[in-house]
Coordinates of C-alpha atoms and ligand atoms in Angstrom, one line a residue:
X1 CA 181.3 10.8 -133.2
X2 CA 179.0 13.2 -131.5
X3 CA 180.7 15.0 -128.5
X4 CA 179.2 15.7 -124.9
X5 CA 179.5 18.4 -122.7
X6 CA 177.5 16.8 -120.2
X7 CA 178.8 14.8 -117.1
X8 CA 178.7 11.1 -118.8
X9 CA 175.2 9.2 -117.6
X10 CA 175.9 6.0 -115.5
X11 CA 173.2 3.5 -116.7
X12 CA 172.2 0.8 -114.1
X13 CA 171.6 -1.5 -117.1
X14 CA 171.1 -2.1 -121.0
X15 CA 167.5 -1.2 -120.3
X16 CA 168.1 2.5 -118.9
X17 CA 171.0 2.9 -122.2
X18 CA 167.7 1.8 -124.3
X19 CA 165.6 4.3 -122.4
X20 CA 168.1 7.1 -122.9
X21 CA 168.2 6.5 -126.8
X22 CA 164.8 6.1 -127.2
X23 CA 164.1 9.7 -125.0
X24 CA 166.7 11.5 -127.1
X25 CA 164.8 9.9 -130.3
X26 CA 161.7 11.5 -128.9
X27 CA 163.0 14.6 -127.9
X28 CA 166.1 16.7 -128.9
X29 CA 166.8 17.8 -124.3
X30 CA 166.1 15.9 -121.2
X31 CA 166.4 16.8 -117.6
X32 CA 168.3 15.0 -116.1
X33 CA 168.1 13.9 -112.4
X34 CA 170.4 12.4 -109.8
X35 CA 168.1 10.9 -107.2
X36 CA 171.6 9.6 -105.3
X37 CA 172.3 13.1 -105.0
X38 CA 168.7 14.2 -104.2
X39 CA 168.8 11.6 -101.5
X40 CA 172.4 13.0 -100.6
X41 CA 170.9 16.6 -99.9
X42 CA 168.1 15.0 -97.8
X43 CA 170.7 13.2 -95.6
X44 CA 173.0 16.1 -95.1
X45 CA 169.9 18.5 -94.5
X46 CA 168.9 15.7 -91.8
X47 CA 172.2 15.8 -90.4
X48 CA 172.0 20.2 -90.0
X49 CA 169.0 19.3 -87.6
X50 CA 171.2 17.0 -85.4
X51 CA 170.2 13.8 -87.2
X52 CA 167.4 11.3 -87.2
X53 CA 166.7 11.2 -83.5
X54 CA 167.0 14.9 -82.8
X55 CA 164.1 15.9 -81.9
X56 CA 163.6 18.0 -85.3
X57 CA 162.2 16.0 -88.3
X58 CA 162.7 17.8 -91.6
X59 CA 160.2 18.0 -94.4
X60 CA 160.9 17.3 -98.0
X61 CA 159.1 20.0 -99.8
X62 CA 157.8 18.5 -102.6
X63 CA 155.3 21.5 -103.9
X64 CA 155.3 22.3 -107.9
X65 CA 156.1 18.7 -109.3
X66 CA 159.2 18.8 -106.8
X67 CA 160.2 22.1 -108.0
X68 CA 159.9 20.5 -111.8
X69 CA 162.4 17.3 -110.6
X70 CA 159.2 15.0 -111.3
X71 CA 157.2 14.9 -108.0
X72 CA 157.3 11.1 -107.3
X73 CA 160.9 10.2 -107.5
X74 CA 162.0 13.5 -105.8
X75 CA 159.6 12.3 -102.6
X76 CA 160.4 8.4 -102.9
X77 CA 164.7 9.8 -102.6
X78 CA 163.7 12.4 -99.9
X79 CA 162.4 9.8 -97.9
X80 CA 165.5 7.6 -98.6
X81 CA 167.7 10.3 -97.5
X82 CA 165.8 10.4 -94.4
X83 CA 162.9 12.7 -94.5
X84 CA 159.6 11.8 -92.4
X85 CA 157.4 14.6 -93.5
X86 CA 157.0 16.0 -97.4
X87 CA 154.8 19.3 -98.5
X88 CA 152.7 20.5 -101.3
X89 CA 151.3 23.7 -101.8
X90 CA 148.2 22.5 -103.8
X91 CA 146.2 19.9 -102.1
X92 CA 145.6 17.5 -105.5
X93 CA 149.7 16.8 -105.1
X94 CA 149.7 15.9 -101.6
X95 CA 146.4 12.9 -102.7
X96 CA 148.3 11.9 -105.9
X97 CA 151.3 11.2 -103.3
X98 CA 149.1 9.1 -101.2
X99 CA 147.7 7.4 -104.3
X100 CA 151.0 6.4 -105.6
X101 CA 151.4 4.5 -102.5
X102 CA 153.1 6.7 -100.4
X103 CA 150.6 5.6 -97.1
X104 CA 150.2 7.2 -94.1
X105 CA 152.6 4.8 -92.1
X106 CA 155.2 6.2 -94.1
X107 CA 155.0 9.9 -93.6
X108 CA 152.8 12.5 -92.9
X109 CA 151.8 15.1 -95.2
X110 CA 151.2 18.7 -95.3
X111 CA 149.2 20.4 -98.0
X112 CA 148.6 24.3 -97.6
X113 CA 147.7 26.2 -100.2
X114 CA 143.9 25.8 -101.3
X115 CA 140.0 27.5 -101.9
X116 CA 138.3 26.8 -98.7
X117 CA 134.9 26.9 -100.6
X118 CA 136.1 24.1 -103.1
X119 CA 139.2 22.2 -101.6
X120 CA 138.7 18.1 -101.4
X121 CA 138.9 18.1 -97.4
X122 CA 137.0 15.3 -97.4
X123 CA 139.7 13.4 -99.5
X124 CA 142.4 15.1 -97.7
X125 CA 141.7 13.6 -94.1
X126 CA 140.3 10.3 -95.2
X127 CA 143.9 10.1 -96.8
X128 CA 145.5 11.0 -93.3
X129 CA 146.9 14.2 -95.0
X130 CA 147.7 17.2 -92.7
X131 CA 145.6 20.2 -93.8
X132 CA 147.3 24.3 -93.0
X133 CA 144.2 26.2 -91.4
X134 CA 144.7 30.3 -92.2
X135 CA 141.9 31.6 -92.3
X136 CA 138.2 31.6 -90.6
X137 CA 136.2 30.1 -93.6
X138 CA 139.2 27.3 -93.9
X139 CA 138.7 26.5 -90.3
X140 CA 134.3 26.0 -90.8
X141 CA 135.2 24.1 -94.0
X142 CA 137.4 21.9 -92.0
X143 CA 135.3 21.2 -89.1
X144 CA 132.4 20.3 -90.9
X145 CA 134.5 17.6 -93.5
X146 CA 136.1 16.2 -90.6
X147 CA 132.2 15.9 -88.6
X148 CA 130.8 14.3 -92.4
X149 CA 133.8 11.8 -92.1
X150 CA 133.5 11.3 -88.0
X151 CA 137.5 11.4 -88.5
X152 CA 139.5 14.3 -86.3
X153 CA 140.9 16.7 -89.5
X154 CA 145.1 16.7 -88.7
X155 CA 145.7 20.4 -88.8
X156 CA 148.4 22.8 -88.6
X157 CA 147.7 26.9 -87.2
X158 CA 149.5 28.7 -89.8
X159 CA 150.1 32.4 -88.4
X160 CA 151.5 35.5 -90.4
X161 CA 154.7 36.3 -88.3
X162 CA 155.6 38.8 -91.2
X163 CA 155.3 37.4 -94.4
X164 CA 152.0 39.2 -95.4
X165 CA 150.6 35.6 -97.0
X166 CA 149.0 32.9 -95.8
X167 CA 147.9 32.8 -92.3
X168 CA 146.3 34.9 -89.2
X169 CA 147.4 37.9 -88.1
X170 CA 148.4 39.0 -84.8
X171 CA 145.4 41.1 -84.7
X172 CA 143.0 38.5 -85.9
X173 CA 144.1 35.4 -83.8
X174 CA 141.7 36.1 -81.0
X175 CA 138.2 35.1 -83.5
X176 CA 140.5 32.2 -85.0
X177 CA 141.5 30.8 -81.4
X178 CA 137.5 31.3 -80.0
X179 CA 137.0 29.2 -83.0
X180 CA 139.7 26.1 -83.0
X181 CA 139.5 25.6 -79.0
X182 CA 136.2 24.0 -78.9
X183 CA 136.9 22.1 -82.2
X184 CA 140.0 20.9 -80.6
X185 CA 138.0 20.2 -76.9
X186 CA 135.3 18.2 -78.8
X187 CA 138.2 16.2 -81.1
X188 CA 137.0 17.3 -84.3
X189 CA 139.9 19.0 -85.0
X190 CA 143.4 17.9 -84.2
X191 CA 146.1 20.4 -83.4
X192 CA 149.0 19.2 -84.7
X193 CA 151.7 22.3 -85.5
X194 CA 151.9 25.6 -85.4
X195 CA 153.4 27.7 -88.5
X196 CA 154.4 30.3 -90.0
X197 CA 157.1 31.3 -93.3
X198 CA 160.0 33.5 -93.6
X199 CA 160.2 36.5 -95.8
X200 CA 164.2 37.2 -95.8
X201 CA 166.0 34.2 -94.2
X202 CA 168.1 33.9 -97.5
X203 CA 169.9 37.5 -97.1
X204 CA 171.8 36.9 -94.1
X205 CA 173.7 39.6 -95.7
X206 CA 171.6 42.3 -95.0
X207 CA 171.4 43.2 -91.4
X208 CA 167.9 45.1 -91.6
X209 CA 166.6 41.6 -93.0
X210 CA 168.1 39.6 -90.6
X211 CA 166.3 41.9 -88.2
X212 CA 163.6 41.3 -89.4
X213 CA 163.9 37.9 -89.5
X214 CA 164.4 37.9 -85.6
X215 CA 161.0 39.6 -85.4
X216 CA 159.4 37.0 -87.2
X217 CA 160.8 34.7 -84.8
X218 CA 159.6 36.9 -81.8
X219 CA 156.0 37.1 -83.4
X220 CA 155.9 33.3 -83.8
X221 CA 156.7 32.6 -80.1
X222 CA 154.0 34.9 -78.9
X223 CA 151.7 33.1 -81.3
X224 CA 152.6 30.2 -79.7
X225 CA 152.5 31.3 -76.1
X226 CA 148.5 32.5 -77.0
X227 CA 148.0 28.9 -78.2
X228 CA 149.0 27.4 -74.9
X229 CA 147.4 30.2 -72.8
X230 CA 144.2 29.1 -75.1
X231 CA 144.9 25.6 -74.0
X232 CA 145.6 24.3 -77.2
X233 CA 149.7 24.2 -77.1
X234 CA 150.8 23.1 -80.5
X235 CA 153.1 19.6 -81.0
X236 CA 154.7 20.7 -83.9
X237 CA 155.9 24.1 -84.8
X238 CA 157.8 24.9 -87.9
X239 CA 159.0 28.1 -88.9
X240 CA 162.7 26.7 -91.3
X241 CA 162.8 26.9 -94.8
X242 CA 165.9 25.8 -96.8
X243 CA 167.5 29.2 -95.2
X244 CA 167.2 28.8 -91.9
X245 CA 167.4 25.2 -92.1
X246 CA 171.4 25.9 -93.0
X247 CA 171.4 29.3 -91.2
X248 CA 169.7 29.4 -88.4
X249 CA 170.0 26.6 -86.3
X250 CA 168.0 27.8 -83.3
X251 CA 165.0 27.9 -84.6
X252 CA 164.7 24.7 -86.0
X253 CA 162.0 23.8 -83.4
X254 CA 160.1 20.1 -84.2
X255 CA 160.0 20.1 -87.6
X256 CA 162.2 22.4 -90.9
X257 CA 160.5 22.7 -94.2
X258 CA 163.7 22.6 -96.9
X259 CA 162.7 22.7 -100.4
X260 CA 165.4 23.9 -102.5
X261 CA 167.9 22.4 -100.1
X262 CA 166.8 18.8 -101.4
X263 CA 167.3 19.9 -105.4
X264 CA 170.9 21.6 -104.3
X265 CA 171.0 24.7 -104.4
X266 CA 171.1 27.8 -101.5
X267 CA 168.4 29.9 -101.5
X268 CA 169.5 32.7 -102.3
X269 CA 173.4 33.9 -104.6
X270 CA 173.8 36.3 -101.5
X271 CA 174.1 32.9 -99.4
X272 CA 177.3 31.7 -101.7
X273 CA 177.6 28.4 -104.0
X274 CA 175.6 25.3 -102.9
X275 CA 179.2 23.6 -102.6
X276 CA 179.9 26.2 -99.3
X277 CA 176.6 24.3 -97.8
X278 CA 177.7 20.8 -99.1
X279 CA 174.7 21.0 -101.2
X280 CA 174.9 19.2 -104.9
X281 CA 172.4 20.2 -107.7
X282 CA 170.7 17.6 -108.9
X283 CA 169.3 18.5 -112.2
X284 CA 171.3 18.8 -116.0
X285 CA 169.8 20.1 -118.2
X286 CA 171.2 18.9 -121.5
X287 CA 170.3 19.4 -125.6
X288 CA 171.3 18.0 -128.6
X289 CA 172.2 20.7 -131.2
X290 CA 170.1 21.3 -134.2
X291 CA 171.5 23.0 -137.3
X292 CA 175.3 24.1 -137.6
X293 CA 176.2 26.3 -139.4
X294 CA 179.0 29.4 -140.9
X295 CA 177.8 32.7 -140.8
X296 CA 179.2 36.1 -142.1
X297 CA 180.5 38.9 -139.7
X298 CA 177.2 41.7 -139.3
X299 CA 174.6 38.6 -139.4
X300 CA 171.7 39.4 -137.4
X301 CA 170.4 36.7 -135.0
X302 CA 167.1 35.9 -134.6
X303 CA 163.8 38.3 -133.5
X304 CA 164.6 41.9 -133.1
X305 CA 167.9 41.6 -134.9
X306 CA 169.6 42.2 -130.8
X307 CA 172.7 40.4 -131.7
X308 CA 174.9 41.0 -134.9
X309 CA 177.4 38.6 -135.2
X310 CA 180.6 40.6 -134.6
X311 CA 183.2 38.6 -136.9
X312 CA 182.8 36.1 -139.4
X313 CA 181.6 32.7 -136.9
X314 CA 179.9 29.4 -136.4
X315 CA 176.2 29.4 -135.4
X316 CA 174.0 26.1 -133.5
X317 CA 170.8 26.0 -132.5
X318 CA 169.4 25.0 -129.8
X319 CA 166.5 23.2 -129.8
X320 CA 164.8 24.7 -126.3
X321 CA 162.4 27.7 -126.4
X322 CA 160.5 29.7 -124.5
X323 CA 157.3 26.9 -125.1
X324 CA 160.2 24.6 -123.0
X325 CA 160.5 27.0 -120.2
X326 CA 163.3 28.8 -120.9
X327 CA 163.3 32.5 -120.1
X328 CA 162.9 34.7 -123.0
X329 CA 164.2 37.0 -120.3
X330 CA 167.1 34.9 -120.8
X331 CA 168.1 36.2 -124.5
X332 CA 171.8 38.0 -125.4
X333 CA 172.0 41.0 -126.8
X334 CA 175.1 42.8 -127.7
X335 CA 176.0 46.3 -128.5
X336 CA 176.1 46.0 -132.3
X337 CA 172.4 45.0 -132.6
X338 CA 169.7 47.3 -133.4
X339 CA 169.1 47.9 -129.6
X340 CA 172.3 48.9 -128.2
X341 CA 172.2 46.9 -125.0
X342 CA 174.6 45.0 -124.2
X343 CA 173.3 42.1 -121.7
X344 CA 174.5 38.3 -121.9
X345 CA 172.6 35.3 -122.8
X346 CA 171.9 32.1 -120.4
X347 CA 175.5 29.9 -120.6
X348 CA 175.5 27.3 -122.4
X349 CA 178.4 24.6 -121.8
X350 CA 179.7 22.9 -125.0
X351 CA 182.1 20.8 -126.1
X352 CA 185.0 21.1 -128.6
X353 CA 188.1 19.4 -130.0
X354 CA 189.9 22.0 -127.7
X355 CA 187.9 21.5 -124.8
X356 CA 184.7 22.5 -123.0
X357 CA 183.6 26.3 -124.0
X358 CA 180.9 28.8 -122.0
X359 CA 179.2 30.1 -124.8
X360 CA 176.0 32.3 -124.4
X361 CA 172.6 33.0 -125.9
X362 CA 173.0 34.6 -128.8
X363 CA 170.3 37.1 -129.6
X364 CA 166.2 36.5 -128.3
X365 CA 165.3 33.0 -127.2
X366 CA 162.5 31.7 -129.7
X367 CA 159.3 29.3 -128.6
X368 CA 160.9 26.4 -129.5
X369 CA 164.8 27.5 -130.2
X370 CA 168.0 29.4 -129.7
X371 CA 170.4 30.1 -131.6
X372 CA 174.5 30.2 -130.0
X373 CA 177.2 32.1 -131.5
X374 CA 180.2 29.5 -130.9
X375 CA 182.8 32.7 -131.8
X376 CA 184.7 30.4 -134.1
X377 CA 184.9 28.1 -136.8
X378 CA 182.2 25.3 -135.8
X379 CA 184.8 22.7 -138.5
X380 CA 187.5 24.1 -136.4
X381 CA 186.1 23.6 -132.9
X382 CA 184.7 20.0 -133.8
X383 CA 181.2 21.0 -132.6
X384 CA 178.3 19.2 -135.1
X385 CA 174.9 18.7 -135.2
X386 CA 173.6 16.1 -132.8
X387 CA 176.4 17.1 -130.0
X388 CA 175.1 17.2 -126.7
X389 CA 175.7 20.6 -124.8
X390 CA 174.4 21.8 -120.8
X391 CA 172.7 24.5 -119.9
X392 CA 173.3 23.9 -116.5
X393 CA 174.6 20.7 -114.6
X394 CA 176.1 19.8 -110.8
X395 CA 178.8 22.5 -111.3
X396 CA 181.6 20.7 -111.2
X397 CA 183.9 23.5 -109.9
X398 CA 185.6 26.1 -111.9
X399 CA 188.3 24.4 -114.0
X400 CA 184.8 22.6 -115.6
X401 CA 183.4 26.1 -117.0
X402 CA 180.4 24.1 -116.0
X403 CA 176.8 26.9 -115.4
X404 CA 174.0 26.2 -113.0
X405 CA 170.5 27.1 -112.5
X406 CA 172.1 30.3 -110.4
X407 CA 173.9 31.1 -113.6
X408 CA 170.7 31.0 -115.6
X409 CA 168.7 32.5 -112.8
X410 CA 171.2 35.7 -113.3
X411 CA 171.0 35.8 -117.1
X412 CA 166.8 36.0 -116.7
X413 CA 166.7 38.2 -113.7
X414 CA 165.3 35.5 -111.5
X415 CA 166.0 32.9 -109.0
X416 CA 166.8 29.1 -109.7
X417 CA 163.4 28.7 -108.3
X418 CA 161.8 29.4 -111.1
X419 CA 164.8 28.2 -113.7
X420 CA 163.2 24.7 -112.7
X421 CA 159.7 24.8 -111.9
X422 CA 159.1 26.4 -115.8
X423 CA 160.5 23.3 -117.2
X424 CA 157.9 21.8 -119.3
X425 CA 156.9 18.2 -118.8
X426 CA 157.5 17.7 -122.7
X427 CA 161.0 17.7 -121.5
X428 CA 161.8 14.2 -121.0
X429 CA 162.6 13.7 -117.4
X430 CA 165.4 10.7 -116.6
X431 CA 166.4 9.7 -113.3
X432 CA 169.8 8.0 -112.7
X433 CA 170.5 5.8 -109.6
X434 CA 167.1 5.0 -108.7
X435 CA 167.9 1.3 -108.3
X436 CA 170.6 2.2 -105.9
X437 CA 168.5 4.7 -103.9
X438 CA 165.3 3.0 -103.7
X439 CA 163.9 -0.7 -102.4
X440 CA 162.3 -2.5 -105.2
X441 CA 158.5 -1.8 -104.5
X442 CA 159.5 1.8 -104.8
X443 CA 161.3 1.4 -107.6
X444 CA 157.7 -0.1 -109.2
X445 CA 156.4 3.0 -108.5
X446 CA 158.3 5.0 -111.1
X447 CA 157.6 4.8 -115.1
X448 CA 160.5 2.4 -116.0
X449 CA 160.9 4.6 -119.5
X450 CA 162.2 6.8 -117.2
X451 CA 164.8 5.1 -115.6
X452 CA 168.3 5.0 -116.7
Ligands
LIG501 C1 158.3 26.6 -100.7 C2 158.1 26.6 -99.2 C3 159.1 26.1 -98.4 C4 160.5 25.7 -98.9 O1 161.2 26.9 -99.2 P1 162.7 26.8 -99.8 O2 163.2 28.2 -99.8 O3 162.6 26.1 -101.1 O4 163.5 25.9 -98.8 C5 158.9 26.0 -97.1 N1 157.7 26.4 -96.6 C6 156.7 26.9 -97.3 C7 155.4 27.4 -96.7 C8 156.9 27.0 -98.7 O5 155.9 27.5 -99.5

């Protein structure tokens, strides 16, 4: 008997048990994801902006393989839970959408991030896909795809209210607008939204951000206001991300962008636990252990020697590395290694004969391993090769000892963000409750090997 650590799986059917062994055959972790609860997110993010018939659609951000969820499924449950709009950054995600079969009667979709010079606008409006227009050469590119096609480009004024990215400038707005109002007037280009992104809406904390933040929002507005002087007043403007989505309710305008909303979590640590925003992660991320074994007291673990076993202990490995996507950032060191820092290891939840333990990283995370110190007798504890432990799960609430991304984000100095979207694809991704989330001839869509 192999023991779990990991909330137990609920297959739909035989065939999604057969995938499951057959995915752990292949590979020793999978990520795991709940598209009932990614669908969940997406309804409660719908109901922040006052529900389906609001006024205010919300946008499943879907940029970065759906923040490493698996881009498909995460869009097909967004829509389920009620989203009308979905993003990408890179414009080759927002066509792979369309050609998956997610058609323009479905949703629109905005793609933003792109090489004016190079980008497939052609592509992009013949596949009814809404295009971000930032900068002067974007805006000639544009124009000229959309005369080629004789099909008005669907485009969105993306204006820098702050962030120092993408978009134009106070100062530069006056060339863009002499430039969009006659491409508007002659219907090559069609003005959809107006834009712009938030720099600190997570740190609601800090009152110099949220001051900030307010003069973003000012900055927007008299963006808008030169629009409509201009004669071009935009349909659409969006200015939410996940933060403001949850925080800041009046300036949800037409449309709110949410991307890590949808995947569970709150922005930002500062913002509390995604449980205070009735958020749910979505994602385990679950191994099965490679070697146990006993080791001495004064062992050195792994690279560097940065952890010295401090008594006589059990070892497992873990068979995830830095080649999987985990941070190396992420390794423990403790005081009795050769460095003298003492800094703890990403949490790793596993299970014993006594109950679940949080046990850490022990010493530096490897390409393709890690190495745990389980601080007792491995026979003792029950814990063998082949047992299944978490790196980070739903969070089940304290009494669980269960870690998130947040937890993991902490032990690499980063954000859950990027926890996620380094996930290699030679993970195996699995997706429970896709049959109960999606209609049949979205359920076709998805490789079935990844079904449970
Ligand atoms: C990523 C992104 C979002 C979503 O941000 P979250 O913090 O994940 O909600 C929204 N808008 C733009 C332009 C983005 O790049």
């Amino acid at each position: 008997m192999t023991l779990n650590a990991a909330e137990e799986l609920q297959f739909s059917s035989p065939a999604g048990e057969a995938n499951y062994v057959a995915a752990r055959r292949k590979y020793p972790a999978q990520a795991i994801v709940d598209l009932a609860v990614l669908r969940d997110n997406m309804r409660h993010l719908v109901d922040v902006v006052g529900g389906a018939h609001s006024g205010t659609a919300v946008m499943g951000v879907v940029k970065a393989d759906a923040y490493g969820h698996g881009l498909l499924p995460a869009a097909l449950a967004a829509l389920a839970g009620g989203a009308t709009w979905l993003g990408t950054a890179q414009s080759h995600e927002a066509l792979l959408l369309r050609k998956l079969g997610i058609g323009a009667d479905r949703c629109h979709i905005l793609t933003w991030v792109y090489n004016g010079m190079d980008a497939p606008f052609d592509e992009l409006i013949a596949n009814d896909i809404d295009i971000s227009l930032g900068s002067l050469p974007g805006i000639d590119a544009v124009a000229a795809a959309a005369r080629r096609l004789g099909k008005p480009a669907r485009v969105h004024i993306k204006v820098d209210s702050g962030f120092g990215r993408n978009g134009f400038t106070p100062a530069g707005f006056d060339a863009a607008l002499a430039k969009l109002v006659p491409l508007a007037k002659e219907g090559v280009l069609h003005i959809v939204g107006q834009w712009s992104h938030l720099a600190v809406a997570d740190s609601p904390d800090v009152p110099e951000f949220v001051a900030s933040t307010d003069r973003q929002v000012e900055t927007f507005k008299e963006f808008t206001a030169r629009m409509e002087a201009a004669g071009i007043p935009p349909e659409i403007r969006h200015l939410a991300n996940t933060a403001a989505t949850l925080n800041r309710p009046e300036i949800h305008f037409e449309l709110t962008r949410p991307g890590i909303g949808l995947y569970g979590y709150e922005p930002d640590p500062a913002m509390g636990t995604p449980r205070d925003w009735h958020l749910k992660p979505a994602m385990t991320l679950q191994a099965q252990l490679g070697t146990v074994k006993d080791v001495e007291a004064g062992h050195g673990i792994s690279y560097g020697r940065t952890y010295l076993t401090p008594d006589n202990t059990s070892t497992a490995i873990v068979p995830l590395g830095y080649a999987d996507g985990i941070h190396r950032s992420a390794s423990g060191f403790d005081m009795q290694g050769a460095k003298h820092v003492e800094k703890e290891g990403g949490p790793v939840r596993i299970m014993t004969t006594k109950g679940p333990r949080l046990l850490r990283v022990s010493g530096r995370v490897c390409m393709d391993q890690f190495i745990v110190d389980l601080h007792g007798s491995a026979a003792e504890l029950g814990v063998h090769e082949g047992d299944t432990v978490e790196l980070f799960g739903p969070g089940r609430g304290e009494e669980f000892a269960e870690p998130t991304a947040d937890d993991w984000a902490r032990a690499a100095g980063t954000i859950s963000y990027e926890i996620f979207t380094c996930l290699r694809n030679r993970i195996p991704r699995l997706y429970e409750h896709a049959a109960d989330v999606l209609a049949p001839d979205d359920l076709a869509k998805l490789d079935p090997a990844s079904l449970l």
